[in-house]
Tab-separated table of C-alpha atoms and ligand atoms in Angstrom:
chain	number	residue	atom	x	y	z
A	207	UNK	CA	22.565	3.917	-6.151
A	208	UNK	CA	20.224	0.925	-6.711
A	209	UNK	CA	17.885	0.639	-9.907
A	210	UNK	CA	14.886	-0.100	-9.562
A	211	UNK	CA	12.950	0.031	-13.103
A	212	UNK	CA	13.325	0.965	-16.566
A	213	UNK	CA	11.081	3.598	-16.183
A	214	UNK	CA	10.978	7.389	-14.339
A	215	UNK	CA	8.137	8.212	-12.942
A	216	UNK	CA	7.390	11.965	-13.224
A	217	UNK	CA	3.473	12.227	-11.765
A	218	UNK	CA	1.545	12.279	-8.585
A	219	UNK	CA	1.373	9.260	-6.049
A	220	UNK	CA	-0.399	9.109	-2.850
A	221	UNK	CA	1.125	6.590	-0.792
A	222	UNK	CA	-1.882	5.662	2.256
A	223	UNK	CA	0.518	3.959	5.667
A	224	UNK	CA	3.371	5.965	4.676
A	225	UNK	CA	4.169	5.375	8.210
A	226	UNK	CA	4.504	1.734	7.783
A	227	UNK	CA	6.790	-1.226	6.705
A	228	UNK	CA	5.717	-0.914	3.561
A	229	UNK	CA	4.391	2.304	3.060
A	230	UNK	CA	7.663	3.893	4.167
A	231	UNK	CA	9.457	2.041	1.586
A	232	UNK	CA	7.101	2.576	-1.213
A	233	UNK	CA	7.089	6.258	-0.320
A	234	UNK	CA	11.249	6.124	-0.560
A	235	UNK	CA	10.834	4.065	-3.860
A	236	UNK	CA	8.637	6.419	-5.839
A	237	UNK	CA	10.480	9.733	-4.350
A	238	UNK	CA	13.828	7.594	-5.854
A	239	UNK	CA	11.349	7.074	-9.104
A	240	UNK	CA	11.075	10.287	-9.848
A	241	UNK	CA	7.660	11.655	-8.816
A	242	UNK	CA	6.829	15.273	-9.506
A	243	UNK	CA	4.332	14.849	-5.659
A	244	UNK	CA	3.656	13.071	-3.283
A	245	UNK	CA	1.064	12.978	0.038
A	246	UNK	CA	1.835	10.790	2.463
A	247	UNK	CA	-0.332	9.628	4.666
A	248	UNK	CA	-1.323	7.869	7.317
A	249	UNK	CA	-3.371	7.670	10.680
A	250	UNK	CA	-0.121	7.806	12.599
A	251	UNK	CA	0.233	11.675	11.362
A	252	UNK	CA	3.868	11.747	13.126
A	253	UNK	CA	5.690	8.737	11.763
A	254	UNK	CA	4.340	10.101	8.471
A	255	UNK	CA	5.734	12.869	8.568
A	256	UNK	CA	9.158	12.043	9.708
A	257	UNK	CA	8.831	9.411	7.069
A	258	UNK	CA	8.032	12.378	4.143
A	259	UNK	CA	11.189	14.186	5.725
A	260	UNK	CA	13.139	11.072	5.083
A	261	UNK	CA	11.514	10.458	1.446
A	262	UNK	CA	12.406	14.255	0.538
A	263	UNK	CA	16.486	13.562	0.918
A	264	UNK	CA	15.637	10.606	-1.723
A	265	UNK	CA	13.742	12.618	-4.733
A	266	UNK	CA	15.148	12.529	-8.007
A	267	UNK	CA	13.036	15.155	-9.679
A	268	UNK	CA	14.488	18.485	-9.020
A	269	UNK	CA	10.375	19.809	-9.117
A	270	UNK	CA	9.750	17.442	-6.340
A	271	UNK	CA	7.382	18.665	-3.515
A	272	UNK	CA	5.526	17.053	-0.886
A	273	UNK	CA	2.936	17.178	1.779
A	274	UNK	CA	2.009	14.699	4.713
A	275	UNK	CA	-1.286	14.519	6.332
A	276	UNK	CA	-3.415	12.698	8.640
A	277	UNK	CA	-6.068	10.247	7.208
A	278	UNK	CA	-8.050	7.392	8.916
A	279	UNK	CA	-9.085	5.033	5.787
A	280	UNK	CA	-11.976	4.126	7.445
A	281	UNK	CA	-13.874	7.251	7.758
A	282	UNK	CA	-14.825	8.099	4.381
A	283	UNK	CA	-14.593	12.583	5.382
A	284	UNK	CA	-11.394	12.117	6.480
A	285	UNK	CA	-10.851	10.076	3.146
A	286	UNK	CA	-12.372	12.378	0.814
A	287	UNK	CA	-10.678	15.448	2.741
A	288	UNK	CA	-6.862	13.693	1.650
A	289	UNK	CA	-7.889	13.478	-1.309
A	290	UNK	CA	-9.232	16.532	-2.101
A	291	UNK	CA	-6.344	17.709	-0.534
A	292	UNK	CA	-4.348	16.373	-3.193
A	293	UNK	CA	-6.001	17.672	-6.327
A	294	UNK	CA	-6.008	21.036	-4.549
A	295	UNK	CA	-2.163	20.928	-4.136
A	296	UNK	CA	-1.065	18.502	-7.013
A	297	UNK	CA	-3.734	19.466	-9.763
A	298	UNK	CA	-4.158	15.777	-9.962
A	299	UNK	CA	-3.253	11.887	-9.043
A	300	UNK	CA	-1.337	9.559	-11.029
A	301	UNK	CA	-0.472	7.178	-8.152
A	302	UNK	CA	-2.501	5.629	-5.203
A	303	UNK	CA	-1.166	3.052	-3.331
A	304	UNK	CA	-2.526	1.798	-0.153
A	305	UNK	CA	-0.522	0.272	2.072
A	306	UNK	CA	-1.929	0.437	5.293
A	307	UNK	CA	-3.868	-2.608	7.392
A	308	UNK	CA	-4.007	-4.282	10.622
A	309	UNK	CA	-3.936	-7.571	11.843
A	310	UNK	CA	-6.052	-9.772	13.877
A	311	UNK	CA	-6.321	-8.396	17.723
A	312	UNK	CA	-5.601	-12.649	18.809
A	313	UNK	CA	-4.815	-15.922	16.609
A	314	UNK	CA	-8.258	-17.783	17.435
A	315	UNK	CA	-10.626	-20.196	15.320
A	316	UNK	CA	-13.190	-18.496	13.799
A	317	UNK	CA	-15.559	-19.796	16.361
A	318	UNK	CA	-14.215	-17.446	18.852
A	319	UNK	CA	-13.874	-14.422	16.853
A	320	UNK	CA	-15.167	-11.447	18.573
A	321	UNK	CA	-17.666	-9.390	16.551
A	322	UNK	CA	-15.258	-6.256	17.159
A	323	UNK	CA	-12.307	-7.279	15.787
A	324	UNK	CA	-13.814	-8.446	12.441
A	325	UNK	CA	-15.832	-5.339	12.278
A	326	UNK	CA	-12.295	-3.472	12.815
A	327	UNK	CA	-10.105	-5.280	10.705
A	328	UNK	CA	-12.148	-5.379	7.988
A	329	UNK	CA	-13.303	-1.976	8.626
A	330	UNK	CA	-9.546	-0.830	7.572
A	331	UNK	CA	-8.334	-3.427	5.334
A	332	UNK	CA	-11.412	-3.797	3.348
A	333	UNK	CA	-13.371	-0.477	3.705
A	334	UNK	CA	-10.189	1.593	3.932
A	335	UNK	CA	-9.097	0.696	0.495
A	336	UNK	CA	-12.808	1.127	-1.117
A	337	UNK	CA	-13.444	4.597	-0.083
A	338	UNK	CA	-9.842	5.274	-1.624
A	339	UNK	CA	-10.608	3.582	-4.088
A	340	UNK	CA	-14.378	5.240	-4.755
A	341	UNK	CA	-12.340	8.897	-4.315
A	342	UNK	CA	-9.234	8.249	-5.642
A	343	UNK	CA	-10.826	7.073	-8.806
A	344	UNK	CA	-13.306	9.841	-9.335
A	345	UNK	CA	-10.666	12.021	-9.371
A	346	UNK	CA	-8.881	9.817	-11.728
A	347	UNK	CA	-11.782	9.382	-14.340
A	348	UNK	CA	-11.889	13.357	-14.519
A	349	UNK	CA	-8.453	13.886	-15.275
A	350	UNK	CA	-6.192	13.763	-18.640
A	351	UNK	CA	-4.360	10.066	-19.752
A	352	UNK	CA	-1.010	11.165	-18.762
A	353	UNK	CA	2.742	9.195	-20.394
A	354	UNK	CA	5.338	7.746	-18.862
A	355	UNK	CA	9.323	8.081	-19.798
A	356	UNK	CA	10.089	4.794	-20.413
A	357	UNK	CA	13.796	5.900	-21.155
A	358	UNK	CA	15.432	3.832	-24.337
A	359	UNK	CA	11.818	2.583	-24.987
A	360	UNK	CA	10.236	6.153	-25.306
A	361	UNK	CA	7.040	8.093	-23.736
A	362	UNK	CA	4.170	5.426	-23.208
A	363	UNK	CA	0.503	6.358	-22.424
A	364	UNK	CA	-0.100	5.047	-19.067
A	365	UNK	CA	-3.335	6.512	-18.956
A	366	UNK	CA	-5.451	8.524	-16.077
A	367	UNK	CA	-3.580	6.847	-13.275
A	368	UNK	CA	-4.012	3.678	-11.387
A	369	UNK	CA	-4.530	2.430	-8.228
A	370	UNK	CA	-2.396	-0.175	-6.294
A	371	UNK	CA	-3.863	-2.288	-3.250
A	372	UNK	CA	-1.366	-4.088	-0.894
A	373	UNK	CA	-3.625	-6.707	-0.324
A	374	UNK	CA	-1.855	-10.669	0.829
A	375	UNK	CA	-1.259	-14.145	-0.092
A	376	UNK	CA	-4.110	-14.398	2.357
A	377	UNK	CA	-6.277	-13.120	-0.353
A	378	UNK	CA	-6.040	-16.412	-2.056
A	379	UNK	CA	-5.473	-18.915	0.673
A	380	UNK	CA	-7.039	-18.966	4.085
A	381	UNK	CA	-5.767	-19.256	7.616
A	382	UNK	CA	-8.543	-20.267	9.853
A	383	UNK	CA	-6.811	-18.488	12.623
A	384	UNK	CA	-7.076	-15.233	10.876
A	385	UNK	CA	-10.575	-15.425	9.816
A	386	UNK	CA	-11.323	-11.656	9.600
A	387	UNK	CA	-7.841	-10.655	8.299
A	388	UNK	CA	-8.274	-13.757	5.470
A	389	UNK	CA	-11.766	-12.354	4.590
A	390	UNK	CA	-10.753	-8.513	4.850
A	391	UNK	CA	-8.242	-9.661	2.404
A	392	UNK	CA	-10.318	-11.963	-0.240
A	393	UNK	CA	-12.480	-8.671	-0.121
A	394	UNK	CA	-9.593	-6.507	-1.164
A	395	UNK	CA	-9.882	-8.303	-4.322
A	396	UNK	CA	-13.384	-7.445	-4.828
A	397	UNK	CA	-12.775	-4.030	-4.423
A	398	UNK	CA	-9.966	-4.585	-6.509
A	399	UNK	CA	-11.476	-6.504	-9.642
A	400	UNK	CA	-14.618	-3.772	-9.374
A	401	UNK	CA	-13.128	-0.489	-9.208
A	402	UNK	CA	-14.028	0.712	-12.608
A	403	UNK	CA	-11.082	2.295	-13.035
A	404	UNK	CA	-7.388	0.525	-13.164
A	405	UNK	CA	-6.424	-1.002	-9.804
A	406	UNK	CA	-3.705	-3.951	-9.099
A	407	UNK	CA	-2.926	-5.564	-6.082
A	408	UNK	CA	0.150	-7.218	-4.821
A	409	UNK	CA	-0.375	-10.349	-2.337
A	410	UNK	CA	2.853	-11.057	-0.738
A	411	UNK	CA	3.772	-13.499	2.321
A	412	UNK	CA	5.397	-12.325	5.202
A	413	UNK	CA	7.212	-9.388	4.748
A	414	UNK	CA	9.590	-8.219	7.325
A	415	UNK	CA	7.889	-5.092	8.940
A	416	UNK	CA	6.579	-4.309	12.434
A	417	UNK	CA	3.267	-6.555	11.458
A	418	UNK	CA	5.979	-9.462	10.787
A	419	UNK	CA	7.378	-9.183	14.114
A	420	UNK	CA	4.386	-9.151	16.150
A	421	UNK	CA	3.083	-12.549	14.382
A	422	UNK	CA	6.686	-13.769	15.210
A	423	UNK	CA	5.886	-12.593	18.526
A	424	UNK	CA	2.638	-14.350	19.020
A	425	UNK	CA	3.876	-17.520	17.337
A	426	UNK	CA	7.388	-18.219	17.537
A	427	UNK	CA	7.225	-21.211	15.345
A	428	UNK	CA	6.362	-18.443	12.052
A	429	UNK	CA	10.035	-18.444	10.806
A	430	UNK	CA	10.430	-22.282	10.781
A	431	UNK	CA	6.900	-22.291	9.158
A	432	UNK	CA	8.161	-19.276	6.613
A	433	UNK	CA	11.532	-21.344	6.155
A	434	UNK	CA	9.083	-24.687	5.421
A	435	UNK	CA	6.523	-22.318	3.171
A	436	UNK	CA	8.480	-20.242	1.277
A	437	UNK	CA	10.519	-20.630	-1.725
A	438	UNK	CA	12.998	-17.913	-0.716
A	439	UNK	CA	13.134	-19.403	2.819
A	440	UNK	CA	12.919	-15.692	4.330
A	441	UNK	CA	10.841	-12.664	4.923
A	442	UNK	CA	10.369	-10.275	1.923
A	443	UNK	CA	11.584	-7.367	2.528
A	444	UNK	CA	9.435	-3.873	2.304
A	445	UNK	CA	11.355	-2.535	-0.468
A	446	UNK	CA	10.526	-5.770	-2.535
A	447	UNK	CA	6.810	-4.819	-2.263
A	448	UNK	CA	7.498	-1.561	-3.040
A	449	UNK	CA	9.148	-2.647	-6.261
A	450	UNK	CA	6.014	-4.667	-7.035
A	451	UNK	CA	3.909	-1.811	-6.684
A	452	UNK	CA	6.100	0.392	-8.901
A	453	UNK	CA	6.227	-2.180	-11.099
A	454	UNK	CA	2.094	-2.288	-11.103
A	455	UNK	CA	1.485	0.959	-10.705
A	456	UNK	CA	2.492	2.943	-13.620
A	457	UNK	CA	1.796	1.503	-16.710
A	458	UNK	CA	1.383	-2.523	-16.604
A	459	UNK	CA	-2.025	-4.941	-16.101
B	644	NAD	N1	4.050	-7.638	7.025
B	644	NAD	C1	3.578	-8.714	6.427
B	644	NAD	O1	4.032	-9.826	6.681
B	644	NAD	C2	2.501	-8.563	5.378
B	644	NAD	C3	2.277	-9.635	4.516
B	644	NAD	C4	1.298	-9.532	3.533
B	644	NAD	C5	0.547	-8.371	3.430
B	644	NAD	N2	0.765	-7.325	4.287
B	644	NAD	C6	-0.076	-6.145	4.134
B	644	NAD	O2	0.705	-5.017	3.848
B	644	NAD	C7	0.036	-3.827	4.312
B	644	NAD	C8	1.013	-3.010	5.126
B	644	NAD	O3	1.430	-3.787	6.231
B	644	NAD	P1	2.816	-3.559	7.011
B	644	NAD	O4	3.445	-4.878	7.179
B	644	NAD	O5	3.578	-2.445	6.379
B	644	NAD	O6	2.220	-3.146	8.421
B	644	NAD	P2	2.667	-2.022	9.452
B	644	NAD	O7	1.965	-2.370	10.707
B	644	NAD	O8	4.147	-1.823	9.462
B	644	NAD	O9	2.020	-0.694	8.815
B	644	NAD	C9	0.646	-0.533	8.678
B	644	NAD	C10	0.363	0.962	8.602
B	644	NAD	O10	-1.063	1.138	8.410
B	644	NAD	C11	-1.437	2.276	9.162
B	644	NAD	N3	-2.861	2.248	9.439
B	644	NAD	C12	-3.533	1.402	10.263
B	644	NAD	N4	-4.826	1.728	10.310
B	644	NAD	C13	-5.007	2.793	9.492
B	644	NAD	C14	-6.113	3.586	9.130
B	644	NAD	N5	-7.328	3.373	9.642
B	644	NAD	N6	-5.932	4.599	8.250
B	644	NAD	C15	-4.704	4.864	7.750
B	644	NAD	N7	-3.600	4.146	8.057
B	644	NAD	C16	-3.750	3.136	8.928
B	644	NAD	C17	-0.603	2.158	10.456
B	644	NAD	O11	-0.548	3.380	11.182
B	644	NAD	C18	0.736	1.713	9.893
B	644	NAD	O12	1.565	2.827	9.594
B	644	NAD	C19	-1.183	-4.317	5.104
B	644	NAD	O13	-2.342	-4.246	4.298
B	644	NAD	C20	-0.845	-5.773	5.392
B	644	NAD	O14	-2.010	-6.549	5.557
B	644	NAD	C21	1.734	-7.392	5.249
């Protein structure tokens, strides 16, 4: 059985792109954590929910109970109806992590960026995690500072919950090729830095999931570029992010 932190986690997450790379595997990491609930969602309702069938068989706390839902993170009803749907079932939110985005619909200089696909991608990556953000942390602010069980280190206050953003390392460099995913992603960290509330965000390089695959689809050259680029000369994989975020989310920055 791997080991992931020091720490059990005994709260309420809702993980947003459960159905994805990295949603999946954060939504297997915090059921192995020890979360009391968890809503997954995602606006791929199915996948979800095979994915919360999956994440079930992994729970450590014997209390554990779930629920998986359809949300689009752009439409802020749909938003506020998850998350309302959470307080209603959970009592409250410890946990948020969103994990869902798109990429780019073609690699193109900015120059001959269509209008739609900047308005959609940053319409998901950037509004998406705002209006979670904006709902997740009302609901946060109203709620009692809960404490971790930080095992040989004791209970910890880790306060009324926090938020984590899966933003990129395109948050802090630019690829002019990806000029709408580069700026959904430097606004991420807007959202991120103004939420009035505690929110991280995790900004890694190519991480092996179905988005990873379709860039190495489109450009074939990406793993000699990754190989070039990065220290670890491979893809991250999901459950390395997921780490991150469990790292993040409960009681540290
Ligand atoms: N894969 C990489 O190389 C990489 C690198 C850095 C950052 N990221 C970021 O990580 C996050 C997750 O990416 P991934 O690699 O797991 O991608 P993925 O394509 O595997 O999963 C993305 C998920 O987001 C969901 N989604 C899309 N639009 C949505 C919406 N409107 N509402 C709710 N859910 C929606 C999709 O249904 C999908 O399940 C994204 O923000 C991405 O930008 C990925």
């Amino acid at each position: 059985m791997r080991k992931m932190a020091q720490f059990k986690l005994d709260g309420v997450a809702i993980v947003v792109g459960a159905a994805g790379g990295i949603g999946r595997e954060v939504a297997f990491t915090f059921a192995e954590a020890g979360v009391k609930g968890m809503l997954l969602a995602d606006v791929n309702a199915e996948a979800s929910a095979e994915v919360a069938e999956q994440a079930k068989s992994l729970a450590s706390n014997p209390a554990y109970t779930y629920l998986s839902t359809r949300v689009d993170a752009t439409d802020v009803t749909s938003v506020d109806e998850m998350v309302d749907l959470a307080v209603k079932t959970f009592g409250r939110i410890d946990y948020c992590i969103n994990a869902f985005g798109v990429d780019v619909a073609e690699y193109v200089p900015p120059q001959q960026t269509t209008l739609e696909d900047y308005d959609r991608v940053l319409g998901i990556n950037t509004k998406g995690p705002f209006l979670i953000t904006r709902a997740v942390g009302r609901v946060m602010l109203s709620q009692e500072p809960a404490q971790a069980d930080f095992g040989r280190l004791g209970l910890r206050d880790i306060g009324r919950g926090s938020i984590v953003n899966v933003s990129s390392a395109m948050a802090l460099v630019a690829v002019p090729a990806k000029a709408p995913y580069t700026t959904s992603k430097h606004a991420v960290t807007g959202v991120t830095k103004a939420a009035g509330i505690r929110v991280n965000q995790v900004c890694p390089t190519w991480v092996r999931t179905p988005m990873f695959e379709e860039e190495c689809r489109r450009i074939p050259e990406t793993p000699e570029a990754l190989n070039k680029l990065s220290p670890i000369k491979r893809p991250i994989e999901p459950d390395e992010v997921a780490a991150a975020c469990l790292l993040v989310g409960p009681a540290i920055g």
